[in-house]
Each structure stands twice: as structure tokens, then as C-alpha cells.
PDB file of C-alpha atoms in Angstrom:
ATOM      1  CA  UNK A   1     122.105 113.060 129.308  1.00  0.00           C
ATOM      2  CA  UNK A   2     123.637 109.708 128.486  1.00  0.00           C
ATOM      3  CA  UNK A   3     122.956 108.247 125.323  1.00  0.00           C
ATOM      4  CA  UNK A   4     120.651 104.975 125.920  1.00  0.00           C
ATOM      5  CA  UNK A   5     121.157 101.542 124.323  1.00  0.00           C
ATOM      6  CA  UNK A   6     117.967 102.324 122.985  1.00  0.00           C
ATOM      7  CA  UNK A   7     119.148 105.959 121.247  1.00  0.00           C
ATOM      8  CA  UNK A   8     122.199 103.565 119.316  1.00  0.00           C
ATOM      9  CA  UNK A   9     120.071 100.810 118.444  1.00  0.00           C
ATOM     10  CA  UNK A  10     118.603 100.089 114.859  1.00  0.00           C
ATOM     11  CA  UNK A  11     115.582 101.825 113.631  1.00  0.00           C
ATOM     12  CA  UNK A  12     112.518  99.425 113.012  1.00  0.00           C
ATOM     13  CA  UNK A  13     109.918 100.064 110.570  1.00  0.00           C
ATOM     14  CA  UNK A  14     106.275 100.915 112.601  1.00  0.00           C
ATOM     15  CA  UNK A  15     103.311  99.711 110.068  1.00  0.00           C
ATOM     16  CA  UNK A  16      99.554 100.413 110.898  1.00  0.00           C
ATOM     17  CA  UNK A  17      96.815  99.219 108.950  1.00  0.00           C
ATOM     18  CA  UNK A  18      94.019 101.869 109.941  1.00  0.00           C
ATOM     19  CA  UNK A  19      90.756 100.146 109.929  1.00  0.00           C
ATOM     20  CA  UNK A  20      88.178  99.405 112.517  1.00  0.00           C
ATOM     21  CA  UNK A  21      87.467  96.460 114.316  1.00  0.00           C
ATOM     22  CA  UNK A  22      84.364  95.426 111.803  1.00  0.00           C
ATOM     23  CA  UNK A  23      86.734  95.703 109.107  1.00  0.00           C
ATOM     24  CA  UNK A  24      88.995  92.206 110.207  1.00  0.00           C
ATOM     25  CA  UNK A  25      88.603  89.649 108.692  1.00  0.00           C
ATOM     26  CA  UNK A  26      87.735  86.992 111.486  1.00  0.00           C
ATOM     27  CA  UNK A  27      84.683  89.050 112.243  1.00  0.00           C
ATOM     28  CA  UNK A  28      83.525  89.514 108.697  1.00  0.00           C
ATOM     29  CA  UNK A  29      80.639  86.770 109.270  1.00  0.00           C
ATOM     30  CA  UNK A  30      79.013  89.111 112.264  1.00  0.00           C
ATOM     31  CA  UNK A  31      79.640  92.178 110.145  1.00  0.00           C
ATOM     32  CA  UNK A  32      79.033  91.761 106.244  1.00  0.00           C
ATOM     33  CA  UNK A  33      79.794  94.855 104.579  1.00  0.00           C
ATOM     34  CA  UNK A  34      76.283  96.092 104.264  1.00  0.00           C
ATOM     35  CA  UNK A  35      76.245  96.514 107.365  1.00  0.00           C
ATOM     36  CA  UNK A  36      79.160  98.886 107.882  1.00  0.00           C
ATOM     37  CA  UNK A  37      77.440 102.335 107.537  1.00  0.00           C
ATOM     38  CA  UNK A  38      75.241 101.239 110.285  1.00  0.00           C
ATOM     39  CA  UNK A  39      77.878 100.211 112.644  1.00  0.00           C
ATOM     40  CA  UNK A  40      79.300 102.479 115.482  1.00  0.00           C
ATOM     41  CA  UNK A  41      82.504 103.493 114.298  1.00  0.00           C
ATOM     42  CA  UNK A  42      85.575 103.668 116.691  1.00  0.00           C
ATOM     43  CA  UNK A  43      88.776 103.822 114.504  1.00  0.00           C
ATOM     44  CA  UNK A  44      88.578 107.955 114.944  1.00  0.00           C
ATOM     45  CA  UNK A  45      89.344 107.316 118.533  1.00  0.00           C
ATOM     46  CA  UNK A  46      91.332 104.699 118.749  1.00  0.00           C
ATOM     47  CA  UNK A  47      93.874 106.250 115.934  1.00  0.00           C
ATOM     48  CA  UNK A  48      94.044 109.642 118.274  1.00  0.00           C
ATOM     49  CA  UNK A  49      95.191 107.401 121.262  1.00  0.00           C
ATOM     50  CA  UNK A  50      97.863 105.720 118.971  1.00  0.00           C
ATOM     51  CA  UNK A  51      98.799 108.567 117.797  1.00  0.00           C
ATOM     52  CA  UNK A  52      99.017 110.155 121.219  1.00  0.00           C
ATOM     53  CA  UNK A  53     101.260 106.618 122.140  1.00  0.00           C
ATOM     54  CA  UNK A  54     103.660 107.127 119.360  1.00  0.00           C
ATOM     55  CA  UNK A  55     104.309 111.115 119.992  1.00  0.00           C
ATOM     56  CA  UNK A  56     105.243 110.186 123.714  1.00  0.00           C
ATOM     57  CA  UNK A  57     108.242 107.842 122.267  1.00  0.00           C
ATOM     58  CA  UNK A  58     109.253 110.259 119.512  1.00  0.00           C
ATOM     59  CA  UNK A  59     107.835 107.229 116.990  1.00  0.00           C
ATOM     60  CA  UNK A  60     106.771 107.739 113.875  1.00  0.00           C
ATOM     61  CA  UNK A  61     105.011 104.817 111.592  1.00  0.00           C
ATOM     62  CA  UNK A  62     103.507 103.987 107.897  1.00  0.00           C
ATOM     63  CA  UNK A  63      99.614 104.258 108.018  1.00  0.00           C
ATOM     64  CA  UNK A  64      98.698 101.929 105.827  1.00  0.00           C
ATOM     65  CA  UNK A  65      94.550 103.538 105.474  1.00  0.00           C
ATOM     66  CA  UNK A  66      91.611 101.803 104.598  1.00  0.00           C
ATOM     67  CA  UNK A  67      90.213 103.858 101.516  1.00  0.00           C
ATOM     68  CA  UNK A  68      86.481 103.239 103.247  1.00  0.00           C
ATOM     69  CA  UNK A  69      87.720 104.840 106.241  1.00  0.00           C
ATOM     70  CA  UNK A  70      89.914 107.776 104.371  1.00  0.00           C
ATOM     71  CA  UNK A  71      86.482 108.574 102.645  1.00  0.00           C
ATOM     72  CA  UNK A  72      84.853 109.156 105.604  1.00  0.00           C
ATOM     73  CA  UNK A  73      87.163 110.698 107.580  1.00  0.00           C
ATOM     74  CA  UNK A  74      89.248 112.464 105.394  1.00  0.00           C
ATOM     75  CA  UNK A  75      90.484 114.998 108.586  1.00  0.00           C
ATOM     76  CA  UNK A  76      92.063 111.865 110.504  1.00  0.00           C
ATOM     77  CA  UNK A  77      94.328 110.776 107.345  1.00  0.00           C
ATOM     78  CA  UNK A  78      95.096 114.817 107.508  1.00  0.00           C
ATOM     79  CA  UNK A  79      95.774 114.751 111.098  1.00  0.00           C
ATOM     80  CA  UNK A  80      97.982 111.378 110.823  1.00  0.00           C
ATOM     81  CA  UNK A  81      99.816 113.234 107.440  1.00  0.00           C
ATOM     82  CA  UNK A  82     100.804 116.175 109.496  1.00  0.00           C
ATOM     83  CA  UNK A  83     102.053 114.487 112.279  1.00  0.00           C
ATOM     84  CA  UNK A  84     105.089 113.665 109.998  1.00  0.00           C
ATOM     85  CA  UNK A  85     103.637 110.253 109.901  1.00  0.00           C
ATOM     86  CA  UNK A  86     103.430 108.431 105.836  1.00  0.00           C
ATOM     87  CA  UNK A  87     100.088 107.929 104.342  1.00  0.00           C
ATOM     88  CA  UNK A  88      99.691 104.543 102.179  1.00  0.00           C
ATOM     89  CA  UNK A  89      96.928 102.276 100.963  1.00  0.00           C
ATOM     90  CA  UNK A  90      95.147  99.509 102.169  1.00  0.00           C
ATOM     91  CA  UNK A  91      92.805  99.175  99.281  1.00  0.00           C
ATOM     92  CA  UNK A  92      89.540 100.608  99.699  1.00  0.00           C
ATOM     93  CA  UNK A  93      86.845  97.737 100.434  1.00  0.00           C
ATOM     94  CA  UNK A  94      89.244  95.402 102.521  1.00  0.00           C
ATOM     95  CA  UNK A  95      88.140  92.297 100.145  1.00  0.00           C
ATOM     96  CA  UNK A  96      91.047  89.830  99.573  1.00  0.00           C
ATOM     97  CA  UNK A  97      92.997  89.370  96.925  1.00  0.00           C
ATOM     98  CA  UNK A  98      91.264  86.102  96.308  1.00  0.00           C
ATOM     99  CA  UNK A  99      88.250  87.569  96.077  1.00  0.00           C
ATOM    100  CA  UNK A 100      88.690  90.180  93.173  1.00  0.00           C
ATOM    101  CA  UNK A 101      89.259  89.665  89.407  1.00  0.00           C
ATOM    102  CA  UNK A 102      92.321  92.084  88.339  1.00  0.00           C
ATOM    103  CA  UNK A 103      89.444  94.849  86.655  1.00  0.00           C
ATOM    104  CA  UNK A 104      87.610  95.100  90.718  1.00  0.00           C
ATOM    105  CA  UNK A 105      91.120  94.937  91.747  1.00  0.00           C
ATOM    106  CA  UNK A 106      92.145  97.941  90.153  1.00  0.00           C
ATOM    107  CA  UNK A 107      88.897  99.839  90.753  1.00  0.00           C
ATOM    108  CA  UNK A 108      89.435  99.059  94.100  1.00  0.00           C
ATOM    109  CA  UNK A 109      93.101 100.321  95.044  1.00  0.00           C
ATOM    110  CA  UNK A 110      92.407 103.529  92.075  1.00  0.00           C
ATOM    111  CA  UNK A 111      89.792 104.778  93.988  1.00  0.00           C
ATOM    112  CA  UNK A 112      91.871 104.198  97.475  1.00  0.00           C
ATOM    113  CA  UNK A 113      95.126 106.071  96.362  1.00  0.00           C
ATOM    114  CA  UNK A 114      92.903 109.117  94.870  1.00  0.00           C
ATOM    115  CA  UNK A 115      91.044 109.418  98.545  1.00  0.00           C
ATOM    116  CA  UNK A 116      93.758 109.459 100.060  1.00  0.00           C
ATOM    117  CA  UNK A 117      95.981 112.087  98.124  1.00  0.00           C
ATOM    118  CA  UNK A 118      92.800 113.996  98.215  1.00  0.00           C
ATOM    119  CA  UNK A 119      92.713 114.385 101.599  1.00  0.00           C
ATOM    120  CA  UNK A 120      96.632 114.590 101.831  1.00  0.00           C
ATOM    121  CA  UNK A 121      97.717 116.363  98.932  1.00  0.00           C
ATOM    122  CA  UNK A 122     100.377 114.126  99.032  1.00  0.00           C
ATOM    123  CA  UNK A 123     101.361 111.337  96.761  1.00  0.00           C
ATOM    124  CA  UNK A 124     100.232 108.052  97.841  1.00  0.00           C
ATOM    125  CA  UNK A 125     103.200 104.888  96.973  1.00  0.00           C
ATOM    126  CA  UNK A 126     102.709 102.465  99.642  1.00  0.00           C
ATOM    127  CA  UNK A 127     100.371  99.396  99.463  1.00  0.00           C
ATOM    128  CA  UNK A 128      99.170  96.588 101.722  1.00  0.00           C
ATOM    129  CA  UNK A 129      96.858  93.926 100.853  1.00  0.00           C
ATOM    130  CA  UNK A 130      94.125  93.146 102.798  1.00  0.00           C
ATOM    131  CA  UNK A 131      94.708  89.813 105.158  1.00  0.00           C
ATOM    132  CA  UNK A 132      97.824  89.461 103.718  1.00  0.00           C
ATOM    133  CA  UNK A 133      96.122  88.293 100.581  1.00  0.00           C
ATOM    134  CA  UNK A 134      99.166  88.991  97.992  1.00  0.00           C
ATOM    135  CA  UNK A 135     100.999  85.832  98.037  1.00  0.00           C
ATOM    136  CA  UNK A 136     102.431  83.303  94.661  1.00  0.00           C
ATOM    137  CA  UNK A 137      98.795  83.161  93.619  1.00  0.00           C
ATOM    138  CA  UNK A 138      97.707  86.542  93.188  1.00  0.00           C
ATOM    139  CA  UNK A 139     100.898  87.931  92.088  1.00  0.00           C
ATOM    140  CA  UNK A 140      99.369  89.508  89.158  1.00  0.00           C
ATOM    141  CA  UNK A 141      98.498  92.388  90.900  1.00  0.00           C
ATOM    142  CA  UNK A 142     102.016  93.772  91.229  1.00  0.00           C
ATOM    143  CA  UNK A 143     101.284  94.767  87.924  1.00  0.00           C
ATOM    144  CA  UNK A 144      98.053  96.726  88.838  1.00  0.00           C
ATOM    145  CA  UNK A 145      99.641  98.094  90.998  1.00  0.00           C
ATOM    146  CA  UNK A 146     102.792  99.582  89.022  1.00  0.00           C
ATOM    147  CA  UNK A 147      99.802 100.545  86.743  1.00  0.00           C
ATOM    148  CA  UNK A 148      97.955 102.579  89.305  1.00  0.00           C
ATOM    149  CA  UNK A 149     101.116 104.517  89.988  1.00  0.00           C
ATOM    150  CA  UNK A 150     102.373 102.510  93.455  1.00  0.00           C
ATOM    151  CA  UNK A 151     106.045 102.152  94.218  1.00  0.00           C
ATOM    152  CA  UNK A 152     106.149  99.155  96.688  1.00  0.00           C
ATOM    153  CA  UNK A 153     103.999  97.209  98.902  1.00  0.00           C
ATOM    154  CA  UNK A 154     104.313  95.349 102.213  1.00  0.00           C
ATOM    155  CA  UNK A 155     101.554  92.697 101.478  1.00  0.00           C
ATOM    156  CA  UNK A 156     103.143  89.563 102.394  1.00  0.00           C
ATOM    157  CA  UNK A 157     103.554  87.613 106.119  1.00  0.00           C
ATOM    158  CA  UNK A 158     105.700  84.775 105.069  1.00  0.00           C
ATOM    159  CA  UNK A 159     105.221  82.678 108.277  1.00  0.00           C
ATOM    160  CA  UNK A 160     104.846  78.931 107.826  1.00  0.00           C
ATOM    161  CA  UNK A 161     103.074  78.843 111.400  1.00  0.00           C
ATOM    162  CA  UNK A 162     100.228  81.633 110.105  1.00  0.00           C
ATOM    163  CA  UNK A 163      97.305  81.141 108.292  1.00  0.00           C
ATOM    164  CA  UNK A 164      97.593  83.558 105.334  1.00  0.00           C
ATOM    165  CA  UNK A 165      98.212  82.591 102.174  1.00  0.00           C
ATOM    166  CA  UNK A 166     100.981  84.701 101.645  1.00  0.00           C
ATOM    167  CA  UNK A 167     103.010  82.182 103.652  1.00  0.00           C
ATOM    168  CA  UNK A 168     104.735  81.075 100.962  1.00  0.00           C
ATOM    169  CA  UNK A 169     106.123  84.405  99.900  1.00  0.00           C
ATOM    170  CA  UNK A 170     109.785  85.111 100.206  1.00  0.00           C
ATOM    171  CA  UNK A 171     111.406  86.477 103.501  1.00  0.00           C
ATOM    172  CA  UNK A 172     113.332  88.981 101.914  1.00  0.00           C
ATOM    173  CA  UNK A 173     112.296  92.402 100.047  1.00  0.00           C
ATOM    174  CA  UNK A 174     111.866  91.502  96.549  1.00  0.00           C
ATOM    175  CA  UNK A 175     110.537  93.127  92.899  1.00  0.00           C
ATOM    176  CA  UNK A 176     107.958  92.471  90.943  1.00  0.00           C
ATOM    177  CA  UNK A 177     106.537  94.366  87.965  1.00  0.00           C
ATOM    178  CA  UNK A 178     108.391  97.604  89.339  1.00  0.00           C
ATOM    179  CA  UNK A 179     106.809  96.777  92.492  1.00  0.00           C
ATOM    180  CA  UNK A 180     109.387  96.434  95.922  1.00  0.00           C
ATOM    181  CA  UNK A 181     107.927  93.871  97.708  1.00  0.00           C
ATOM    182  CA  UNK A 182     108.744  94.123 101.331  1.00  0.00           C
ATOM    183  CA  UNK A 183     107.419  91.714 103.822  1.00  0.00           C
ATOM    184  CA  UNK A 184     106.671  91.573 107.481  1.00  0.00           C
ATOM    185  CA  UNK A 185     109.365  90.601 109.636  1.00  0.00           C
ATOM    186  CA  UNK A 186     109.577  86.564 110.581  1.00  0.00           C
ATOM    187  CA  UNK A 187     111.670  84.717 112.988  1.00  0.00           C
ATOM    188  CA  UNK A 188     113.438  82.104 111.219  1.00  0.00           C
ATOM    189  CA  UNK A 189     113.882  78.616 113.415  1.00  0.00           C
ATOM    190  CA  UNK A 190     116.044  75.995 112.282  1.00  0.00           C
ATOM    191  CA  UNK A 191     113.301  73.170 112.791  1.00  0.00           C
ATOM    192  CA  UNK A 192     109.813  75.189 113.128  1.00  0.00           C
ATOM    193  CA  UNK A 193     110.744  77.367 109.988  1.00  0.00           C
ATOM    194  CA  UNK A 194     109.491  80.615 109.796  1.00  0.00           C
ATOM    195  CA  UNK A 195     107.442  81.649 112.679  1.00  0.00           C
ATOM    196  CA  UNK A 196     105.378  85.071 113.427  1.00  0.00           C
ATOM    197  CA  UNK A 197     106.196  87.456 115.803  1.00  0.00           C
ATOM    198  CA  UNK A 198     105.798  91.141 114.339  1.00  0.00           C
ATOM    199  CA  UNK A 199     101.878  91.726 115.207  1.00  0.00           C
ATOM    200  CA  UNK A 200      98.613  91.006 115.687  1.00  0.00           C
ATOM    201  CA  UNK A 201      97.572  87.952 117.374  1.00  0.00           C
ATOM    202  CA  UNK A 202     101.319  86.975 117.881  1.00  0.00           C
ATOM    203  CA  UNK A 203     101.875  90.294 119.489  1.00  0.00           C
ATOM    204  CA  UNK A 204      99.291  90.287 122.122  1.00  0.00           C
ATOM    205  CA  UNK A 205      99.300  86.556 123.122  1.00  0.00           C
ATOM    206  CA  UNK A 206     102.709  85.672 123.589  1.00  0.00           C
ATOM    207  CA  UNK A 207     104.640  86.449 126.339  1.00  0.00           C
ATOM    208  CA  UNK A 208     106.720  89.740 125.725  1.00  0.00           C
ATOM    209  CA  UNK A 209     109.788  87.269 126.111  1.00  0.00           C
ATOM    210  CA  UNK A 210     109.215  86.055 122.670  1.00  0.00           C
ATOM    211  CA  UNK A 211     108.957  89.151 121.615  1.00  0.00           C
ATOM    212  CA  UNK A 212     112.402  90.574 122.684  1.00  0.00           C
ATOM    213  CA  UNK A 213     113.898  87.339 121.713  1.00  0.00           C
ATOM    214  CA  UNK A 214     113.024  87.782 118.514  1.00  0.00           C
ATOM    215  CA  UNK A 215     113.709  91.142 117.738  1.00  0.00           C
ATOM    216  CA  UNK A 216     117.569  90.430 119.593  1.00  0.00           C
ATOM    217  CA  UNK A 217     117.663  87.872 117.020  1.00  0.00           C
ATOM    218  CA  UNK A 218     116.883  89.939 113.946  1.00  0.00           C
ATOM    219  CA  UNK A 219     119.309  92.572 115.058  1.00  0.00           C
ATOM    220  CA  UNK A 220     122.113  89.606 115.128  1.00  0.00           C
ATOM    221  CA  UNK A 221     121.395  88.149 111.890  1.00  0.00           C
ATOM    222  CA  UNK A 222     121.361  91.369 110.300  1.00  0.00           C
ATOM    223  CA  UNK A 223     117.790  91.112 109.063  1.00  0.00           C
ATOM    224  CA  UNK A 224     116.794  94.732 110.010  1.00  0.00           C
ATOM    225  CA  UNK A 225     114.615  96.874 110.020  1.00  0.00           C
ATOM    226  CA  UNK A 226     111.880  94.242 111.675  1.00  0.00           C
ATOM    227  CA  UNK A 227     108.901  95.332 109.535  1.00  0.00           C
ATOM    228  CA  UNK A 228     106.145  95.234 112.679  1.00  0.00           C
ATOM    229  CA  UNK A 229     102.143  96.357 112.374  1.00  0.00           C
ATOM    230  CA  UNK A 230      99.158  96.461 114.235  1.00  0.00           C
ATOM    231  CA  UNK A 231      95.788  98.255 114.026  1.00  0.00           C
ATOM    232  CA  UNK A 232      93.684 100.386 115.749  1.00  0.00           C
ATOM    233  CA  UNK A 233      91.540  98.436 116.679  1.00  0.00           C
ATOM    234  CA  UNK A 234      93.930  96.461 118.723  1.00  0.00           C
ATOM    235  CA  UNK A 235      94.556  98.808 121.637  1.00  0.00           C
ATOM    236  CA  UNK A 236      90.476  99.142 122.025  1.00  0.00           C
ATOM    237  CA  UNK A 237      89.243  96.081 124.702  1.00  0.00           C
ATOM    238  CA  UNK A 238      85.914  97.451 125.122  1.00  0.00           C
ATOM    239  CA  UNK A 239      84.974  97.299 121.005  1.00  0.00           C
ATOM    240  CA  UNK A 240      81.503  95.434 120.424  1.00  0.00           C
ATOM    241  CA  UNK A 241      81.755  91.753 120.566  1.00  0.00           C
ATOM    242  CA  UNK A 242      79.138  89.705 118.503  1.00  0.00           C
ATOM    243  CA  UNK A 243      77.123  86.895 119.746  1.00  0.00           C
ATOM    244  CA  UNK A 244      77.692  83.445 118.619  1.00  0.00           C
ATOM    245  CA  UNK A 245      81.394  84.060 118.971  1.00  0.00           C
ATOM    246  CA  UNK A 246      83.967  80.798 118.390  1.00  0.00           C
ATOM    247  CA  UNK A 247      86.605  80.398 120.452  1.00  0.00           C
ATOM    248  CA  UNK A 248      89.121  80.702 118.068  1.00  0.00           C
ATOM    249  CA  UNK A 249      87.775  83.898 116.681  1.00  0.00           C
ATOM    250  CA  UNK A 250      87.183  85.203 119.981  1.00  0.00           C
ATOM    251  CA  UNK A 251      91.149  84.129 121.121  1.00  0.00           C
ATOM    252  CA  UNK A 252      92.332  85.502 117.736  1.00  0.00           C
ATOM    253  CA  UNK A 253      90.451  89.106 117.473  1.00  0.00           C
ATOM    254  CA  UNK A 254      90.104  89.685 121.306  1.00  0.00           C
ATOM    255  CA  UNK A 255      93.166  88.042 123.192  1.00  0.00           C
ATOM    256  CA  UNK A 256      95.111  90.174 124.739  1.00  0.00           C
ATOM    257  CA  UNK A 257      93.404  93.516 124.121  1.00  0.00           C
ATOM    258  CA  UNK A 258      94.151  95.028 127.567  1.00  0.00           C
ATOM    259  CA  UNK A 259      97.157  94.374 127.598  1.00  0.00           C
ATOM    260  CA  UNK A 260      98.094  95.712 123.983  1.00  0.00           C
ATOM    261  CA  UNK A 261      98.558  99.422 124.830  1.00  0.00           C
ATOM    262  CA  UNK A 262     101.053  99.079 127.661  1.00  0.00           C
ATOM    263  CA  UNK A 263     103.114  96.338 125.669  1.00  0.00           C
ATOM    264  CA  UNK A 264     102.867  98.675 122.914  1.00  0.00           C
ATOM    265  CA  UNK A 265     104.014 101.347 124.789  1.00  0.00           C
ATOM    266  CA  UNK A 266     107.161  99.195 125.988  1.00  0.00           C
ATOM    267  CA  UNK A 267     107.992  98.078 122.802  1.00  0.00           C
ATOM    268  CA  UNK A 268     108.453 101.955 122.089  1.00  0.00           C
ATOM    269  CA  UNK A 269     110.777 102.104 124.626  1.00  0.00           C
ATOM    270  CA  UNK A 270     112.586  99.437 123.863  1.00  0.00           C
ATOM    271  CA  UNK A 271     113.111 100.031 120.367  1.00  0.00           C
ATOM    272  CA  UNK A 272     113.578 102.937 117.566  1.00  0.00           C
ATOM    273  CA  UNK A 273     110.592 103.057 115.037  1.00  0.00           C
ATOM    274  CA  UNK A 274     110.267 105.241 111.875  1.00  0.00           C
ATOM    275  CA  UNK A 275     107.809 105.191 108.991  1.00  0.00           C
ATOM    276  CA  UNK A 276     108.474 101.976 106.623  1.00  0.00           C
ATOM    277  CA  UNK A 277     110.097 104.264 103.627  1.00  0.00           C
ATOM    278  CA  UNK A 278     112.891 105.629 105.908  1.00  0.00           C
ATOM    279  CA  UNK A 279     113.529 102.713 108.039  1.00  0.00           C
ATOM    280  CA  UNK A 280     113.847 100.188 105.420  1.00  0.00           C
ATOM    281  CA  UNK A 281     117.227 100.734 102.925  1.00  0.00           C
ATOM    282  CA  UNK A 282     115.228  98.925 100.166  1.00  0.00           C
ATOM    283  CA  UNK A 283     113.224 101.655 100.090  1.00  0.00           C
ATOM    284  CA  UNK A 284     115.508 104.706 100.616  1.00  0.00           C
ATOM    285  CA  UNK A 285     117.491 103.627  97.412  1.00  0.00           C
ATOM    286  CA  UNK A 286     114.141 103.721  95.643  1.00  0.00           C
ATOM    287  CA  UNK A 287     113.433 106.928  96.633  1.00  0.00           C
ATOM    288  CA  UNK A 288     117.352 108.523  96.267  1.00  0.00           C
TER     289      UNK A 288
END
């Protein structure tokens, strides 16, 4: 069989942050976290599909697991580990960085990496911060992190155009108290700055032309892997939808939710995708 454009192109780092859809942060108002236990949970299902999505393209991706969920379903984070797929931490309670004093901070990503390794028996050395929340201001927890036994992190979105305040991060991978610091991709414009592309909102709203524009353009520059996520929750249109919603909220969490798994499954064929500690060199040398 020939070999496809797609079999010679670069391999792009596949991130998922595995929590469910009362876990974002846009809805937290409708769903305060003692509610949680009550809620119907959907992230089991939604994963499987995913899962199911990725095996069809020969993908494999960095699971980046909400300790909360691990806990609870400690069989899925087997069932993603065994897949050949790498386990890492999203903190446990999905609170922001903002939100937690460095003590709560470390209780909360100490008791995330020891679910997950015990239902892996696998060493956990990823981290991602909740919303994006590890930016210039809360870069003291690099070193809670080092401390907790974590080799890198992918907690910054360094878009100018976005909302989190990690948008003032750097573009490019970078260390901190032991910690590599590797970001989520951005396209960089000459007069709009850095803008977002590589998930979420960004990946289900804008037309697919964007998209492939700017992944052409980070395999030009040279700025490759792309570092690209999404979550579970995203490929799931018929998830619960609170009264009272805003329009902004509802455009931000619910836009383009059809759509998501057959854009997600062309983006698989369009592109190469490993997990986020083979695809990115940074990485690799840290591991050699």
C-alpha cells in the first residue's frame, strides 16, 4: 500500500483531560461540588467511545485523569493504561490554582498521583492544572510539584485571545523547579498575537479551515509536536444542560458538540498523534 502524506507527517501530541461535564469550570455555578456524588455520571461512557475513536486511527494520547474520577472508577484509568495509552494527573478536586494555598495544593495533587498509580501500578509524572490555572502567578507550585515526585506538566494555554490566566506564560517548553513545562500549542499572528486553536471551545466552533491552517503553519515554523486536548465530555451533545443558562456559557460548554466526534475523527486522519511523553522531544530527553 502506498505510504500516505499522513504516514510521513509529524507526530502531534493527543492530551485528554478526563473529567465529566459537571467538572468544567463554566458550569461550576449549576454544579457546586457538593453536589457531584449526586449527579449522573457520564465520563465512563464517553471515555469508552474516545477510546473506541482513537483505536480506529491507530492514535494513542496522554490522559491527563481527574483524581475524583480515578477514585471512583479506578477500572477505566486501568482500561485507558492498558490500551498503551499514558496515565497523568489532573489534580484531584479540579479547584484552580488560584484557589488553593500551596499546603491544599499539595494535598490535593498527593492524593491524585497515589489514586492513580494505585489503580495503574504505574508511575504517575505528568501534570495539568485545572483551567489552565498555572500561569506567572501561581508558579510556586512547580515546586510542589517536583516535591510530590512529578516530572513535567502541560498546565499552561498561552493565548492572548483566551481567558485563562496562564496567558501570559511562555510559548515554548520551559523548566521550573525540575519541572518541564510544556504548553498547549498556539498560533502565533503577527498583529493578533497568540491566538488558540488546539481545543476546546476553539476546536468545535471554528471552522475546520482554521484548524488545518494552523496546524500547516506549526509544521512550517517548526513548532512541533502541536500539543492539542479535549475532554470527554466534549464528544457527548446530549449531557444535562442546567436552567438559567447564559449565552456565553451555553456557546462556550455546548457549541459545537455534535459536531465534535466526526471533526475529531478527521483530525485523526489527518494527522499522527501519540501520547505527550513520546511525541514531544522535550520530554524524550527527560526520559533517555
Amino acid at each position: 500500500m502506498a505510504e500516505t502524506m499522513r504516514d510521513r507527517g509529524p507526530v502531534h501530541a493527543l492530551t485528554i483531560d478526563l473529567e465529566d461535564y459537571f467538572h468544567a469550570a463554566a458550569l461550576a455555578r449549576f454544579f457546586p461540588r457538593e453536589r457531584w456524588p449526586h449527579l449522573e455520571r457520564r465520563v465512563v461512557a464517553n471515555t469508552l467511545r474516545l477510546l473506541d475513536l482513537l483505536a480506529a486511527r491507530g492514535a494513542k494520547a496522554t490522559w491527563f485523569v481527574l483524581g475524583w474520577v480515578g477514585e471512583r472508577e479506578p477500572a477505566l484509568v486501568r482500561r485507558i493504561a492498558e490500551a498503551g495509552h499514558e496515565i497523568a494527573s489532573h489534580g484531584y478536586g479540579h479547584a484552580s490554582l488560584f484557589a488553593l494555598d500551596p499546603a491544599s495544593f499539595r494535598a490535593d495533587v498527593a492524593r491524585a498521583k497515589a489514586v492513580l498509580e494505585d489503580a495503574t501500578g504505574r508511575p504517575v509524572a505528568g501534570y495539568r492544572a485545572p483551567n489552565f490555572s498555572l500561569g506567572p502567578e501561581t508558579a510556586w507550585a512547580y515546586g510542589v510539584l517536583a516535591e510530590v515526585g512529578h516530572r513535567y506538566s502541560s498546565s499552561t494555554h498561552p493565548a492572548r485571545l483566551s481567558a485563562y490566566r496562564s496567558a501570559a506564560a511562555a510559548p515554548a517548553p520551559s523548566v521550573r523547579d525540575t519541572i518541564l513545562e510544556i504548553p498547549v500549542s498556539v498560533l502565533c499572528l503577527p498583529v493578533a498575537g497568540s491566538a488558540p486553536f488546539a481545543g476546546g471551545a476553539w476546536f468545535r466552533l471554528m471552522p475546520e479551515a482554521y484548524l488545518s491552517f494552523a496546524f500547516r503553519r506549526a509544521e512550517r515554523s517548526g513548532r512541533i509536536p502541536v500539543v492539542f486536548y479535549l475532554h470527554p465530555w466534549e464528544i457527548d451533545p446530549d449531557q444535562p444542560r442546567p436552567r438559567g443558562l447564559d449565552l456565553f456559557t451555553r456557546l462556550r460548554h455546548y457549541g459545537g458538540l455534535a459536531r465534535a466526534p466526526s471533526r475529531l475523527a478527521r483530525l485523526l486522519a489527518a494527522h499522527r498523534f501519540d501520547r505527550l511523553d513520546r511525541a514531544h522531544p522535550a520530554l524524550r530527553e527527560i526520559a533517555a
